[in-house]
């Protein structure tokens, strides 16, 4: 907790002195083991998350696989993510992070039963609609959190997008005609962008190829989320220079430190 507190003070100092919001943001891909972990991540100024979600006996749990025992201690999605984010939204007068006016994303990786997950989410989100980006009666509600589903797009109907308006796109969705509001970002695994393994320097031609791909997605009006990245300053530097929007990582503290030190106004 001490190291998180010190880094939190450092981040706050940068923001308060006009450092501004980072152009490339951290997206936490580590499944929370309890609600306190999400609070710690939020304290670092990180407000983009991805989590594995599974419906088990009428509840949504943060886990990619079925637990071995009924006595498992996996946290619920509500306790680990939804309630901390909603608390922040209320505490900060309508912002997830103080003075940050942009949208936060919570990407849910659903291994199976997306319809069940959506049905249970509808029930849990009824009291949190002020915070959410969603479409109702043909109009978009300007919330601060959009939940994005990682599941085959064909399995998500328009009716199910009343609350869960968003889907996380992939490289195969670049020609999709879904509105930007419904599919605001494209996820690209690092290995789909380049053959570089993160050691040494990337070949200039490959860097130009990465930058071109990112620019093409931006021209579509969508954001770029690069996942499964090697953990190294060289990789983070290359992705930052290529102007990706989100870097997914389990090493949140290290990436926050790197970006805050290497981002200029």
Short mmCIF file of C-alpha atoms in Angstrom, two decimals:
data_model
loop_
_atom_site.label_atom_id
_atom_site.label_comp_id
_atom_site.label_asym_id
_atom_site.label_seq_id
_atom_site.Cartn_x
_atom_site.Cartn_y
_atom_site.Cartn_z
CA UNK A 1 0.00 0.00 0.00
CA UNK A 2 2.87 2.40 0.72
CA UNK A 3 4.29 2.19 -2.80
CA UNK A 4 0.84 2.77 -4.29
CA UNK A 5 0.33 5.80 -2.04
CA UNK A 6 3.66 7.35 -3.06
CA UNK A 7 2.94 6.82 -6.75
CA UNK A 8 -0.56 8.27 -6.27
CA UNK A 9 0.96 11.45 -4.80
CA UNK A 10 3.38 11.65 -7.73
CA UNK A 11 0.55 11.28 -10.28
CA UNK A 12 -1.59 13.88 -8.49
CA UNK A 13 1.32 16.34 -8.48
CA UNK A 14 1.78 15.92 -12.23
CA UNK A 15 -1.90 16.55 -12.92
CA UNK A 16 -2.14 19.51 -10.56
CA UNK A 17 0.83 21.23 -12.19
CA UNK A 18 -0.76 21.18 -15.62
CA UNK A 19 0.82 17.95 -16.82
CA UNK A 20 -2.47 17.05 -18.41
CA UNK A 21 -4.08 13.72 -19.17
CA UNK A 22 -1.96 11.02 -20.72
CA UNK A 23 -2.60 10.52 -24.43
CA UNK A 24 -1.78 6.82 -24.11
CA UNK A 25 -3.59 5.33 -21.14
CA UNK A 26 -3.13 2.25 -19.00
CA UNK A 27 -5.78 -0.45 -19.23
CA UNK A 28 -5.61 -2.89 -16.32
CA UNK A 29 -6.01 -6.49 -17.50
CA UNK A 30 -5.35 -8.19 -14.16
CA UNK A 31 -8.51 -9.77 -12.75
CA UNK A 32 -9.27 -8.28 -9.36
CA UNK A 33 -9.08 -10.75 -6.49
CA UNK A 34 -11.04 -8.38 -4.24
CA UNK A 35 -12.53 -4.88 -4.27
CA UNK A 36 -9.52 -3.27 -2.60
CA UNK A 37 -7.38 -4.01 -5.66
CA UNK A 38 -9.63 -1.90 -7.88
CA UNK A 39 -9.51 0.94 -5.35
CA UNK A 40 -5.70 0.82 -5.49
CA UNK A 41 -5.71 0.92 -9.30
CA UNK A 42 -8.13 3.85 -9.30
CA UNK A 43 -5.86 5.68 -6.85
CA UNK A 44 -3.15 5.59 -9.53
CA UNK A 45 -5.41 7.47 -11.95
CA UNK A 46 -6.14 4.32 -13.98
CA UNK A 47 -9.80 3.95 -14.88
CA UNK A 48 -9.83 1.50 -17.80
CA UNK A 49 -10.32 -2.18 -16.97
CA UNK A 50 -10.72 -5.60 -18.51
CA UNK A 51 -12.03 -8.57 -16.53
CA UNK A 52 -12.99 -12.17 -17.16
CA UNK A 53 -16.61 -12.76 -16.17
CA UNK A 54 -18.52 -15.98 -15.70
CA UNK A 55 -22.13 -16.54 -14.57
CA UNK A 56 -22.27 -19.07 -11.72
CA UNK A 57 -25.58 -19.97 -10.07
CA UNK A 58 -27.24 -16.65 -10.85
CA UNK A 59 -24.29 -14.39 -9.97
CA UNK A 60 -21.46 -12.86 -12.03
CA UNK A 61 -18.00 -13.75 -10.80
CA UNK A 62 -14.60 -12.45 -11.86
CA UNK A 63 -12.97 -15.60 -13.17
CA UNK A 64 -12.11 -17.10 -16.57
CA UNK A 65 -12.91 -20.68 -15.48
CA UNK A 66 -15.36 -22.50 -13.28
CA UNK A 67 -13.95 -22.74 -9.71
CA UNK A 68 -13.15 -26.22 -8.41
CA UNK A 69 -15.28 -25.81 -5.31
CA UNK A 70 -18.58 -24.21 -4.31
CA UNK A 71 -16.60 -22.62 -1.48
CA UNK A 72 -14.50 -20.55 -3.87
CA UNK A 73 -13.51 -17.00 -2.91
CA UNK A 74 -13.69 -15.38 -6.36
CA UNK A 75 -15.14 -11.85 -6.11
CA UNK A 76 -18.35 -10.84 -7.80
CA UNK A 77 -18.25 -8.32 -10.63
CA UNK A 78 -20.53 -6.06 -8.61
CA UNK A 79 -18.28 -5.98 -5.54
CA UNK A 80 -14.95 -5.88 -7.36
CA UNK A 81 -15.68 -3.39 -10.16
CA UNK A 82 -19.20 -1.95 -10.40
CA UNK A 83 -19.55 -0.64 -6.86
CA UNK A 84 -16.05 0.95 -6.65
CA UNK A 85 -16.57 2.67 -10.02
CA UNK A 86 -20.04 3.88 -9.05
CA UNK A 87 -18.74 5.12 -5.70
CA UNK A 88 -16.06 7.13 -7.51
CA UNK A 89 -18.64 8.52 -9.94
CA UNK A 90 -20.77 9.81 -7.06
CA UNK A 91 -17.82 10.98 -4.97
CA UNK A 92 -16.23 12.96 -7.81
CA UNK A 93 -19.39 14.77 -8.95
CA UNK A 94 -19.96 12.72 -12.05
CA UNK A 95 -16.38 11.74 -12.94
CA UNK A 96 -14.70 8.40 -12.33
CA UNK A 97 -11.37 10.18 -11.79
CA UNK A 98 -11.27 13.82 -10.55
CA UNK A 99 -10.96 16.34 -13.40
CA UNK A 100 -11.04 13.58 -16.04
CA UNK A 101 -14.04 14.13 -18.27
CA UNK A 102 -13.49 11.29 -20.72
CA UNK A 103 -15.29 7.93 -20.76
CA UNK A 104 -14.01 4.97 -18.81
CA UNK A 105 -14.29 1.48 -20.26
CA UNK A 106 -14.94 -1.79 -18.46
CA UNK A 107 -14.32 -4.61 -20.93
CA UNK A 108 -15.92 -7.92 -19.99
CA UNK A 109 -14.36 -11.03 -21.50
CA UNK A 110 -17.17 -13.58 -21.52
CA UNK A 111 -16.14 -17.18 -22.00
CA UNK A 112 -19.67 -18.46 -22.49
CA UNK A 113 -23.37 -17.64 -21.99
CA UNK A 114 -23.24 -13.96 -23.06
CA UNK A 115 -27.03 -13.72 -22.91
CA UNK A 116 -27.01 -14.84 -19.28
CA UNK A 117 -24.28 -12.34 -18.44
CA UNK A 118 -26.23 -9.52 -20.09
CA UNK A 119 -29.45 -10.47 -18.29
CA UNK A 120 -27.72 -10.48 -14.89
CA UNK A 121 -25.92 -7.21 -15.67
CA UNK A 122 -29.21 -5.53 -16.49
CA UNK A 123 -30.46 -6.41 -13.03
CA UNK A 124 -27.34 -5.15 -11.28
CA UNK A 125 -27.04 -1.91 -13.23
CA UNK A 126 -30.56 -0.59 -12.68
CA UNK A 127 -29.43 1.62 -9.80
CA UNK A 128 -26.28 2.81 -11.63
CA UNK A 129 -27.72 4.13 -14.90
CA UNK A 130 -26.60 7.71 -14.22
CA UNK A 131 -23.00 6.54 -14.57
CA UNK A 132 -23.50 4.51 -17.76
CA UNK A 133 -23.27 5.23 -21.46
CA UNK A 134 -26.29 3.50 -22.99
CA UNK A 135 -28.93 3.94 -25.66
CA UNK A 136 -32.62 4.20 -24.83
CA UNK A 137 -35.51 5.49 -26.94
CA UNK A 138 -33.08 6.26 -29.77
CA UNK A 139 -30.94 8.57 -27.66
CA UNK A 140 -27.55 8.12 -26.03
CA UNK A 141 -27.20 8.77 -22.35
CA UNK A 142 -23.96 10.74 -21.77
CA UNK A 143 -22.55 8.72 -18.90
CA UNK A 144 -18.94 8.21 -17.87
CA UNK A 145 -18.64 4.41 -17.93
CA UNK A 146 -19.27 2.23 -20.96
CA UNK A 147 -19.31 -1.53 -20.55
CA UNK A 148 -17.91 -3.34 -23.58
CA UNK A 149 -18.59 -7.01 -24.23
CA UNK A 150 -15.99 -9.33 -25.75
CA UNK A 151 -18.17 -11.91 -27.46
CA UNK A 152 -19.13 -12.76 -31.05
CA UNK A 153 -20.99 -9.70 -32.32
CA UNK A 154 -23.64 -11.90 -33.92
CA UNK A 155 -24.67 -13.04 -30.42
CA UNK A 156 -25.49 -9.50 -29.25
CA UNK A 157 -28.86 -8.16 -30.35
CA UNK A 158 -29.95 -4.53 -30.48
CA UNK A 159 -32.37 -5.12 -27.63
CA UNK A 160 -29.51 -6.24 -25.41
CA UNK A 161 -27.73 -2.98 -26.07
CA UNK A 162 -30.28 -0.99 -24.10
CA UNK A 163 -27.87 -0.92 -21.18
CA UNK A 164 -24.82 -2.77 -22.52
CA UNK A 165 -24.42 -0.62 -25.58
CA UNK A 166 -20.83 -1.48 -26.36
CA UNK A 167 -18.80 -4.25 -27.89
CA UNK A 168 -15.03 -4.46 -28.03
CA UNK A 169 -14.01 -4.97 -31.63
CA UNK A 170 -11.11 -7.01 -32.97
CA UNK A 171 -8.93 -6.87 -36.05
CA UNK A 172 -11.59 -8.79 -37.98
CA UNK A 173 -14.09 -5.99 -37.33
CA UNK A 174 -12.23 -3.18 -39.10
CA UNK A 175 -14.82 -3.10 -41.88
CA UNK A 176 -17.77 -3.37 -39.49
CA UNK A 177 -20.65 -0.97 -40.05
CA UNK A 178 -21.48 -0.83 -36.33
CA UNK A 179 -21.65 2.78 -35.12
CA UNK A 180 -18.64 4.12 -33.25
CA UNK A 181 -20.89 4.58 -30.21
CA UNK A 182 -21.53 0.83 -30.12
CA UNK A 183 -17.98 -0.30 -31.01
CA UNK A 184 -15.74 2.53 -29.78
CA UNK A 185 -12.47 0.61 -29.75
CA UNK A 186 -10.58 -2.14 -31.53
CA UNK A 187 -8.42 -4.57 -29.57
CA UNK A 188 -5.25 -5.76 -31.27
CA UNK A 189 -2.94 -8.27 -29.57
CA UNK A 190 0.66 -7.08 -29.76
CA UNK A 191 1.65 -10.10 -31.87
CA UNK A 192 -0.93 -9.09 -34.51
CA UNK A 193 0.77 -5.72 -34.89
CA UNK A 194 4.39 -6.78 -35.21
CA UNK A 195 6.77 -9.76 -35.16
CA UNK A 196 9.09 -7.80 -32.84
CA UNK A 197 9.46 -9.50 -29.46
CA UNK A 198 10.23 -6.32 -27.54
CA UNK A 199 13.95 -7.01 -27.20
CA UNK A 200 16.33 -4.47 -28.68
CA UNK A 201 14.86 -2.03 -31.20
CA UNK A 202 11.96 -2.56 -33.55
CA UNK A 203 12.82 -2.40 -37.24
CA UNK A 204 11.85 1.02 -38.59
CA UNK A 205 9.70 -0.51 -41.32
CA UNK A 206 7.74 -2.47 -38.73
CA UNK A 207 7.28 0.63 -36.59
CA UNK A 208 5.89 2.49 -39.61
CA UNK A 209 3.51 -0.43 -40.23
CA UNK A 210 2.26 -0.28 -36.62
CA UNK A 211 1.81 3.48 -36.82
CA UNK A 212 -0.09 3.15 -40.10
CA UNK A 213 -2.44 0.52 -38.66
CA UNK A 214 -3.18 2.70 -35.63
CA UNK A 215 -3.83 5.72 -37.85
CA UNK A 216 -6.21 3.70 -40.05
CA UNK A 217 -8.29 2.70 -37.02
CA UNK A 218 -8.31 6.28 -35.75
CA UNK A 219 -9.59 7.41 -39.14
CA UNK A 220 -12.57 5.11 -38.58
CA UNK A 221 -13.29 7.07 -35.42
CA UNK A 222 -12.39 4.16 -33.15
CA UNK A 223 -9.75 3.90 -30.43
CA UNK A 224 -6.92 1.37 -30.38
CA UNK A 225 -6.34 -0.99 -27.47
CA UNK A 226 -3.17 -3.10 -27.66
CA UNK A 227 -3.26 -6.18 -25.45
CA UNK A 228 -0.83 -8.96 -24.46
CA UNK A 229 2.22 -6.69 -24.68
CA UNK A 230 5.71 -7.63 -23.58
CA UNK A 231 6.62 -5.72 -20.44
CA UNK A 232 9.45 -3.39 -21.39
CA UNK A 233 10.15 0.32 -21.75
CA UNK A 234 11.00 -0.24 -25.41
CA UNK A 235 7.58 -1.70 -26.19
CA UNK A 236 5.76 0.98 -24.25
CA UNK A 237 7.80 3.70 -25.95
CA UNK A 238 7.02 2.32 -29.40
CA UNK A 239 3.27 2.05 -28.69
CA UNK A 240 3.18 5.52 -27.19
CA UNK A 241 4.92 6.99 -30.23
CA UNK A 242 2.52 5.10 -32.49
CA UNK A 243 -0.26 6.93 -30.58
CA UNK A 244 -2.22 3.90 -29.39
CA UNK A 245 -4.97 4.88 -26.98
CA UNK A 246 -4.73 2.05 -24.44
CA UNK A 247 -1.98 -0.36 -23.46
CA UNK A 248 -3.24 -3.44 -21.64
CA UNK A 249 -1.05 -4.70 -18.82
CA UNK A 250 -0.96 -6.64 -15.56
CA UNK A 251 1.98 -4.42 -14.51
CA UNK A 252 -0.09 -1.32 -13.87
CA UNK A 253 2.22 0.52 -11.48
CA UNK A 254 5.27 0.15 -13.73
CA UNK A 255 3.40 1.37 -16.81
CA UNK A 256 1.89 4.33 -14.95
CA UNK A 257 5.36 5.36 -13.81
CA UNK A 258 6.74 5.05 -17.32
CA UNK A 259 3.97 7.02 -19.01
CA UNK A 260 3.93 9.83 -16.43
CA UNK A 261 7.68 10.29 -16.85
CA UNK A 262 7.65 10.14 -20.64
CA UNK A 263 4.54 12.09 -21.63
CA UNK A 264 4.85 15.74 -22.57
CA UNK A 265 2.14 18.33 -23.09
#
